[in-house]
CSV table of C-alpha atoms and ligand atoms in Angstrom, one decimal:
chain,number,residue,atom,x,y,z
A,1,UNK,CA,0.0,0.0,0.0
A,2,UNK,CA,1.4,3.6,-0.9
A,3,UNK,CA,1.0,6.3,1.6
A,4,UNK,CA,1.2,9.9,0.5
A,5,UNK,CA,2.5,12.8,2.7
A,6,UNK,CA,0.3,15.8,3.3
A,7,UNK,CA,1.5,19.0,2.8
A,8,UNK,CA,2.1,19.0,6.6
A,9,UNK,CA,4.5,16.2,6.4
A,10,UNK,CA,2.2,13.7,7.8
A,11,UNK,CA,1.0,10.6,6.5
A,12,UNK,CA,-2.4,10.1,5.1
A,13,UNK,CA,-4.0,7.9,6.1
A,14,UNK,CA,-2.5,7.4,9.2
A,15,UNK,CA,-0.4,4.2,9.9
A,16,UNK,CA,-2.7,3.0,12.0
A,17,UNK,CA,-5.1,0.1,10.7
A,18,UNK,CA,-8.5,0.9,11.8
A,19,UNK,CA,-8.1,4.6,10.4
A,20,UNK,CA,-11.7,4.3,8.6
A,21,UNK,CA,-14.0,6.9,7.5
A,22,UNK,CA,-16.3,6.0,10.6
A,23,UNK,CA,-13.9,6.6,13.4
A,24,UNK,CA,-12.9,9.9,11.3
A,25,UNK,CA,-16.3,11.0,11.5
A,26,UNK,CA,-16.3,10.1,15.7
A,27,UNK,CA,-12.7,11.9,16.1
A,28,UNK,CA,-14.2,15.3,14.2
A,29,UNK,CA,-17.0,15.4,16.4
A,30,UNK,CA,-14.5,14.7,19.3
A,31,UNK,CA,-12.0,17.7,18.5
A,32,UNK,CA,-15.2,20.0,17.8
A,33,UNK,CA,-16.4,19.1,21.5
A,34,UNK,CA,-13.3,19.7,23.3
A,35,UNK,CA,-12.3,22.7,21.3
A,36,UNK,CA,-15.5,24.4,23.2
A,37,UNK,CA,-15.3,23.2,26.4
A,38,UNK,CA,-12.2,23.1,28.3
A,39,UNK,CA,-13.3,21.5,31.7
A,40,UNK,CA,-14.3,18.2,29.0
A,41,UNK,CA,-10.6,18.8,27.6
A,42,UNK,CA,-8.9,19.6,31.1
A,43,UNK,CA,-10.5,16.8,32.9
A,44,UNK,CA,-9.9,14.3,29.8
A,45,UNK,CA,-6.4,15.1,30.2
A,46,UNK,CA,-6.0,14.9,33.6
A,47,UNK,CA,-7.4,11.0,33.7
A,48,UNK,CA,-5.3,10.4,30.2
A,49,UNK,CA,-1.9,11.5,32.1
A,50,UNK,CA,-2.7,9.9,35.5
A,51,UNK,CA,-3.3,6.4,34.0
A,52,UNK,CA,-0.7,5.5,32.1
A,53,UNK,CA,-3.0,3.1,29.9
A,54,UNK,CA,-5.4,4.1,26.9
A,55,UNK,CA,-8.5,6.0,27.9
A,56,UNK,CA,-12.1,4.4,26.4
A,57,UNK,CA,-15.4,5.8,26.2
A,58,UNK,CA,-18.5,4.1,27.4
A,59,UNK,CA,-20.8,6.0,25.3
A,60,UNK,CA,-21.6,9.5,23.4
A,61,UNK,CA,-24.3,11.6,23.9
A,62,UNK,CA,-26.6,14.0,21.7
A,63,UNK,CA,-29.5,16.0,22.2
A,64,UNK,CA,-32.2,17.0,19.7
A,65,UNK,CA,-35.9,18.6,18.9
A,66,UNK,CA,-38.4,15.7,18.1
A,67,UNK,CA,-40.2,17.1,15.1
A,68,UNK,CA,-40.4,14.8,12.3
A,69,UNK,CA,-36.6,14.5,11.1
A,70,UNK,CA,-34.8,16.6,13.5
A,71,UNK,CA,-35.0,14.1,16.7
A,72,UNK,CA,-33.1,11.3,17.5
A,73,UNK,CA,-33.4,9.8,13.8
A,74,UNK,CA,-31.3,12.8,12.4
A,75,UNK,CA,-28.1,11.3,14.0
A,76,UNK,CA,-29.1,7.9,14.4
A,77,UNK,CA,-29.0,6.6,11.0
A,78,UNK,CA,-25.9,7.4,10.3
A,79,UNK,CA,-25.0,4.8,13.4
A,80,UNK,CA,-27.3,2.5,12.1
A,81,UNK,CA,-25.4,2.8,8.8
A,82,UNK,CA,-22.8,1.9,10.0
A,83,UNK,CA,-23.5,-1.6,11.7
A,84,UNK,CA,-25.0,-0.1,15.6
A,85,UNK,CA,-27.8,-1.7,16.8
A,86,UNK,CA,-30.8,0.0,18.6
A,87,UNK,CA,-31.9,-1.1,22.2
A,88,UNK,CA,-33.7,0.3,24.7
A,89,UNK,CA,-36.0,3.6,24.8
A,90,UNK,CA,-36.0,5.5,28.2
A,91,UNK,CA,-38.5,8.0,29.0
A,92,UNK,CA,-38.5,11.2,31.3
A,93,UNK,CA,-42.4,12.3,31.3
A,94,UNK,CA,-41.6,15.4,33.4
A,95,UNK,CA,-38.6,16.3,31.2
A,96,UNK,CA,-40.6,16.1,28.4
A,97,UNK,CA,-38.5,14.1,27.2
A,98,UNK,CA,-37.4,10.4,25.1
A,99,UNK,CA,-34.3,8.7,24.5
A,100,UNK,CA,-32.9,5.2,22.7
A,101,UNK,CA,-29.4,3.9,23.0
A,102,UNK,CA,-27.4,1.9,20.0
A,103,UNK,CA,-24.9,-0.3,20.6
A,104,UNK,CA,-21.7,-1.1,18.8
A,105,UNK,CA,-20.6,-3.5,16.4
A,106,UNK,CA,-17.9,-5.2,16.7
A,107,UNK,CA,-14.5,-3.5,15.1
A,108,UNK,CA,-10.8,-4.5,15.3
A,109,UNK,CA,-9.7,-2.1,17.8
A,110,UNK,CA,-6.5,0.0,16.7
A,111,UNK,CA,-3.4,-1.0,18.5
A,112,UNK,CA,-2.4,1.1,21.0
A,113,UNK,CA,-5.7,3.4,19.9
A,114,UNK,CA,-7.8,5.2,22.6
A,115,UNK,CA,-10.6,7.5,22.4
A,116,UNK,CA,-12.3,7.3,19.3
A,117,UNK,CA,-10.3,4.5,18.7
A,118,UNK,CA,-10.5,2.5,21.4
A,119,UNK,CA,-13.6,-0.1,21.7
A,120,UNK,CA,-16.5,1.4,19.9
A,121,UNK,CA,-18.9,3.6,22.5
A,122,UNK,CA,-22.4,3.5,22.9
A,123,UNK,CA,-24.7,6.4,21.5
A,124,UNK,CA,-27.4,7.8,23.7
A,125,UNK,CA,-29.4,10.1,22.1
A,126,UNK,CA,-32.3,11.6,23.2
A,127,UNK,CA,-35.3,14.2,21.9
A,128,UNK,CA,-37.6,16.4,23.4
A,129,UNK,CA,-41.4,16.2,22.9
A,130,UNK,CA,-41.7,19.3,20.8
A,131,UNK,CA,-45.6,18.7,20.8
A,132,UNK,CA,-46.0,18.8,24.6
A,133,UNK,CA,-44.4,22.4,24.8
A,134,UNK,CA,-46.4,25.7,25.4
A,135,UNK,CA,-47.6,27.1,21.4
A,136,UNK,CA,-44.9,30.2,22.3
A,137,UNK,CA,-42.2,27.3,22.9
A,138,UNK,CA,-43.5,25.4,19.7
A,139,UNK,CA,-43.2,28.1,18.1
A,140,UNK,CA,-40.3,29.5,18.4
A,141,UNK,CA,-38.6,25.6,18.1
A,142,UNK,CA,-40.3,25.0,15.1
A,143,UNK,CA,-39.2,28.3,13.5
A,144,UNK,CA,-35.4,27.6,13.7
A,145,UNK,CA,-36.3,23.9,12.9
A,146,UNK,CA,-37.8,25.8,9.6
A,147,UNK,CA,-34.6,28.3,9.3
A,148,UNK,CA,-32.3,24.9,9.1
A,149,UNK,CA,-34.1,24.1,5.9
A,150,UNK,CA,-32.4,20.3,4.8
A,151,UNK,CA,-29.8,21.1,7.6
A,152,UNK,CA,-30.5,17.8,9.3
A,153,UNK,CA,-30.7,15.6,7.0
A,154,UNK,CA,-26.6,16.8,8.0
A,155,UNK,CA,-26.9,16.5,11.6
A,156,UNK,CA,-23.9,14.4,11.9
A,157,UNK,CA,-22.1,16.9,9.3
A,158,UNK,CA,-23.2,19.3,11.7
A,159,UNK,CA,-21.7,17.9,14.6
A,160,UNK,CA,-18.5,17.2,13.2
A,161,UNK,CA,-17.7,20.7,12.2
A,162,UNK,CA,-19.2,22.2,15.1
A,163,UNK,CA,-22.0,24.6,13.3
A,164,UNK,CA,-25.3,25.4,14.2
A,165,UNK,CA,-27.2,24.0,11.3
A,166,UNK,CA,-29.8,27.4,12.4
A,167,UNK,CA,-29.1,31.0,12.8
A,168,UNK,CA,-29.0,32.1,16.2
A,169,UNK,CA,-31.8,32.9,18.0
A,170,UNK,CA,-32.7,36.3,19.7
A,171,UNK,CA,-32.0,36.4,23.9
A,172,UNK,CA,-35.5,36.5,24.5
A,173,UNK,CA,-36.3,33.6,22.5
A,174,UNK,CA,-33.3,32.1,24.6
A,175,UNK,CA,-34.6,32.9,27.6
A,176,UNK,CA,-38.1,32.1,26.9
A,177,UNK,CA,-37.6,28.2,26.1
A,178,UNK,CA,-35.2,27.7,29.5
A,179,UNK,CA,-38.0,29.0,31.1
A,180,UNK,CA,-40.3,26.0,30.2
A,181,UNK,CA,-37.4,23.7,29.2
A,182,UNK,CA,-33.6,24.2,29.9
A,183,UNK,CA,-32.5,20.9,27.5
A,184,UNK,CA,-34.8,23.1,25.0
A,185,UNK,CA,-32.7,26.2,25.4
A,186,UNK,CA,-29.7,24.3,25.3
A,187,UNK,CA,-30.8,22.9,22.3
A,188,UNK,CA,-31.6,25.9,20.7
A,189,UNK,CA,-28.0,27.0,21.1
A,190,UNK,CA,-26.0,24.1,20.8
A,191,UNK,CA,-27.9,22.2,18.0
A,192,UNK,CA,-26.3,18.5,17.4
A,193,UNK,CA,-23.0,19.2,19.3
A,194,UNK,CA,-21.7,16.5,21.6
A,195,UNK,CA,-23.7,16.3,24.6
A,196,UNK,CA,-21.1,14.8,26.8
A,197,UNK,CA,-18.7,12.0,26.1
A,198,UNK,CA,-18.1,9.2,29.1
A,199,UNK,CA,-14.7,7.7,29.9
A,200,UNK,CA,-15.3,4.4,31.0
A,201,UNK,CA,-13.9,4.0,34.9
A,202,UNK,CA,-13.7,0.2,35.0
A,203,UNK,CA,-11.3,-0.1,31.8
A,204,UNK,CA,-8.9,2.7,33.4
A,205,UNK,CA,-6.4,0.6,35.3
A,206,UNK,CA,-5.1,2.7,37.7
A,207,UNK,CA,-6.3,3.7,41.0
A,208,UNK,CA,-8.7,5.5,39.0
A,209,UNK,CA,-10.9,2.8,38.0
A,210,UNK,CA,-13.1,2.8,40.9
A,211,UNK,CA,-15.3,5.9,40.1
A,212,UNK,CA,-15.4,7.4,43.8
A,213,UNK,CA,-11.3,7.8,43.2
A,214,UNK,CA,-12.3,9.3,40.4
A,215,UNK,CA,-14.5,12.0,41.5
A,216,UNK,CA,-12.4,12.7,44.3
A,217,UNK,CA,-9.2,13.1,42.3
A,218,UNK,CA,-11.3,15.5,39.7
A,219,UNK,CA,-13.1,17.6,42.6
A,220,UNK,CA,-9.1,17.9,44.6
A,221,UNK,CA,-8.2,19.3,41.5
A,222,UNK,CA,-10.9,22.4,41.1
A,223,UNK,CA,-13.3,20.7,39.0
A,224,UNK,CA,-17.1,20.5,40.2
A,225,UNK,CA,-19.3,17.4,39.8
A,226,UNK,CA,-23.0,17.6,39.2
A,227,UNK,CA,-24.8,17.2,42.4
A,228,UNK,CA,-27.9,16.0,41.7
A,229,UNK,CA,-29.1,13.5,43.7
A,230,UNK,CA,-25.7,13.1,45.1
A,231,UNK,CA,-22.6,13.5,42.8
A,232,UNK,CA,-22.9,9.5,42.9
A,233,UNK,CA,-25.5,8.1,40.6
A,234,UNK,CA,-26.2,4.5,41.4
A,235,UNK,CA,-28.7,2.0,39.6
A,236,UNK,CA,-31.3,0.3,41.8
A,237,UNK,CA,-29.7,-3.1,40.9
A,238,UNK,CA,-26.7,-1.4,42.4
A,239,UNK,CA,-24.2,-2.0,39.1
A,240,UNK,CA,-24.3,1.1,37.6
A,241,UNK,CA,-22.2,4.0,38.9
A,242,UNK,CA,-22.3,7.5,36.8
A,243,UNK,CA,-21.0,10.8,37.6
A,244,UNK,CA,-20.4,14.1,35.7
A,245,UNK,CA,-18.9,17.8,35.4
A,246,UNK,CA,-20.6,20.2,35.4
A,247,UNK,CA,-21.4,21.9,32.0
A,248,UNK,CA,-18.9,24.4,31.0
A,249,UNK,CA,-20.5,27.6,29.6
A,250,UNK,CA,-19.7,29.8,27.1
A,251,UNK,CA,-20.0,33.4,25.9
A,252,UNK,CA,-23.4,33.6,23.4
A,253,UNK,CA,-23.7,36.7,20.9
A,254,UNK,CA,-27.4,36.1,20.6
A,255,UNK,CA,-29.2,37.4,16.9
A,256,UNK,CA,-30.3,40.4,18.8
A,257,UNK,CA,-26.8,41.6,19.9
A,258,UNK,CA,-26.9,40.9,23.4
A,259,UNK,CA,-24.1,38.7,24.8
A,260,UNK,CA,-24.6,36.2,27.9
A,261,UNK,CA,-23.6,33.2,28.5
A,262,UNK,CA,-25.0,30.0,27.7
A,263,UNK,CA,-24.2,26.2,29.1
A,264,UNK,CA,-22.3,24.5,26.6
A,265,UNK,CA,-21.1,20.1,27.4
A,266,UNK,CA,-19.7,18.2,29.9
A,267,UNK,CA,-18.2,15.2,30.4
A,268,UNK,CA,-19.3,11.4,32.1
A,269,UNK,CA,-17.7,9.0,34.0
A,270,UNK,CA,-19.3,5.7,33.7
A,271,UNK,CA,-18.8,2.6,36.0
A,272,UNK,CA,-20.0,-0.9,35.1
A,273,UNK,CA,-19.7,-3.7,37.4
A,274,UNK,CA,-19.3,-7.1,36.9
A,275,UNK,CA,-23.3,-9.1,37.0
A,276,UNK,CA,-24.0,-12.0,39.7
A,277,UNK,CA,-23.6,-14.3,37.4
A,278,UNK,CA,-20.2,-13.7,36.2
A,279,UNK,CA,-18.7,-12.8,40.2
A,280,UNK,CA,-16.5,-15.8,40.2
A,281,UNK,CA,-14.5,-15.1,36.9
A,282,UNK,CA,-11.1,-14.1,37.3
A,283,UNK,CA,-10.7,-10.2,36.8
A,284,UNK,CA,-8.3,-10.7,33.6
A,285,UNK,CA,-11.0,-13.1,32.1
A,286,UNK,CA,-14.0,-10.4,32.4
A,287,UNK,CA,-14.3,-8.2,29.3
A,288,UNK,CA,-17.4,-5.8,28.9
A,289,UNK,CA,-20.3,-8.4,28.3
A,290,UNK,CA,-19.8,-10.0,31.5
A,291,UNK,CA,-20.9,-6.6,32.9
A,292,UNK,CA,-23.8,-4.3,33.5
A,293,UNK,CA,-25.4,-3.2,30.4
A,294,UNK,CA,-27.8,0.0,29.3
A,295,UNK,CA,-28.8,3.2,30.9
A,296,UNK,CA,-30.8,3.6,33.7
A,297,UNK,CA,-33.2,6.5,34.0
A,298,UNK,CA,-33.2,7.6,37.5
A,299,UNK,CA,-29.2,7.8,36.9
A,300,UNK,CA,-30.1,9.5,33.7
A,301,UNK,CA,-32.7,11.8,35.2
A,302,UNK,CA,-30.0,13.4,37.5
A,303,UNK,CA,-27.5,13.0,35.0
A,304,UNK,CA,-29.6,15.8,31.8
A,305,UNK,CA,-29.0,18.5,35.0
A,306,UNK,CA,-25.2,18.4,34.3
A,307,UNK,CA,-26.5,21.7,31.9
A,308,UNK,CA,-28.8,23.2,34.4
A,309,UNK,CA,-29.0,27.0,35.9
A,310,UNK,CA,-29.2,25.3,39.1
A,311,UNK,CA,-25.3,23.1,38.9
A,312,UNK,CA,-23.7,25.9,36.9
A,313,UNK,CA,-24.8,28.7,39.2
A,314,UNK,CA,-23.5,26.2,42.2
A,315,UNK,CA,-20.6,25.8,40.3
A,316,UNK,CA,-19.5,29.8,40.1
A,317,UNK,CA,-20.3,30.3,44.1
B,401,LIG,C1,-28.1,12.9,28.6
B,401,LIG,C2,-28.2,12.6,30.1
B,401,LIG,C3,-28.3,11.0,30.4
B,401,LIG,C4,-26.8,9.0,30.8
B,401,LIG,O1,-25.7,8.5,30.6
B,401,LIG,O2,-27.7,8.4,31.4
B,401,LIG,C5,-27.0,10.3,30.2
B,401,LIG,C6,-28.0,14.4,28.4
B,401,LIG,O3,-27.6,15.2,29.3
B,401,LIG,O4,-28.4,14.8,27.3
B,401,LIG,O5,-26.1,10.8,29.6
B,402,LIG,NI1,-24.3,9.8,29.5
């Protein structure tokens, strides 16, 4: 195989293997994620230098308005496309919300690779029930659904480059959705940007690895942790253990001129542990099937306020 240099003297495509068009798509939507939200990039770093072995993700997460098109479908097929799986649908009635979860095939991971290419993550993707929104809410929604004309049949496009596939809204239009819904308002201004990605705490293999080290190490170290609940989210079956930043947030010009700030993502820490069944292998025999699958959505519930008013204000006092 013949490999051409770039014009900046790297090679294209990279050395590595399982460089394919798939995991190029994941790493763009990566880069465009952490590029906007340092506390995601800090906090990703920290773990990365601390453990001394590759960092994985459990699953990534998007957000999106359910109006024919726009909602979970938008960035779903493209997973479906290539070879994920759909599985379970969770649903927050006082949220206003829905959400289904894909999981991976199977693909040769790259040696060495971590990240993106690492073990292939989950997707978690959820939409919000346009139709159960006050008529001003529905309205305003549906106009920059309108604006976006074809835009999402390029949702994943859209997330990759980081764009808005709408023109920005006006501060009072801003304001008026978080007052009914703040994952509406954070749609509104975000669009198909990644939601949060979640480094798997049972495949680090340090210290870290155990996810209340984990959230200790990142709160000694300035960052805050969603407190909902208890910064500790636990499953009732005991064997799912989820924790998060809180969302960074960022400086808004909004259509109108004003500037505020808006939340922006965060980032997840996921623990799975191992299920009654499998308790008597021996840890170097248990991979990720012999452990706790799927979301849960109490945990899930607690986790969607990672981009509230209430944990960011919490977060600056
Ligand atoms: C998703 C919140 C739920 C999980 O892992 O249960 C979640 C969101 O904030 O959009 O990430
Ligand atoms: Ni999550």
């Amino acid at each position: 195989v013949s490999k051409s240099k770039s014009t900046n003297g790297s090679l294209f495509p990279p050395p590595s293997s399982g460089y394919s068009f798939f995991r190029g798509v994941l790493l763009s939507m990566e880069q465009a994620y952490l590029n906007r939200n340092p506390t995601a990039k800090s906090v990703l770093q920290l773990v990365r230098s601390t453990d001394d072995n590759p960092v994985y993700y459990d699953h990534i997460a998007y957000r999106t308005f359910g109006i024919d098109g726009h909602g979970i479908d938008s960035i779903s097929k493209f997973f479906l496309d290539f070879g994920y799986t759909q599985r379970d649908e969770l649903s927050f009635p006082k949220k206003k919300l829905k959400a289904l979860w894909f999981s991976p095939p199977d693909d040769p991971v790259v040696k060495g690779g971590f990240g993106v290419f690492g073990p292939l993550p989950r997707i978690f993707i959820s939409e919000l029930l346009v139709d159960q929104m006050s008529p001003q809410a529905q309205e305003i929604i549906k106009k920059y659904v309108g604006l976006s004309g074809h835009g999402h049949k390029h949702a994943v496009l859209s997330s990759a480059i980081g764009h808005l596939t709408w023109p920005r809204p006006s501060h009072s239009e801003f304001q008026q959705l978080a007052s009914e819904s703040e994952y509406a308002a954070w749609t509104l201004v975000n669009g198909y940007m990644v939601n949060h990605v979640t480094i798997s705490a049972h495949k680090l293999k340090c210290r870290l690895q155990n996810i209340q080290s984990l959230n200790e190490f990142i709160e000694k170290r300035g960052f805050s942790l969603n407190s909902e609940g208890g910064v500790l989210k636990v499953s009732p079956d005991g064997l799912l253990l989820q924790s998060s930043t809180v969302a960074d947030s960022m400086p808004f010009e909004f259509s109108d001129g004003v500037k505020a700030t808006v939340p922006c993502s965060y980032i997840e820490f996921a623990e799975r542990l191992v299920l009654p069944e499998y308790k008597n292998l021996p840890e170097h025999k248990v991979e990720e099937i012999h452990r706790r699958e799927g979301f849960e959505v109490d945990n899930a519930d607690k986790i969607f306020e990672s981009t509230s008013k209430d944990q960011l204000t919490r977060r600056v006092a």
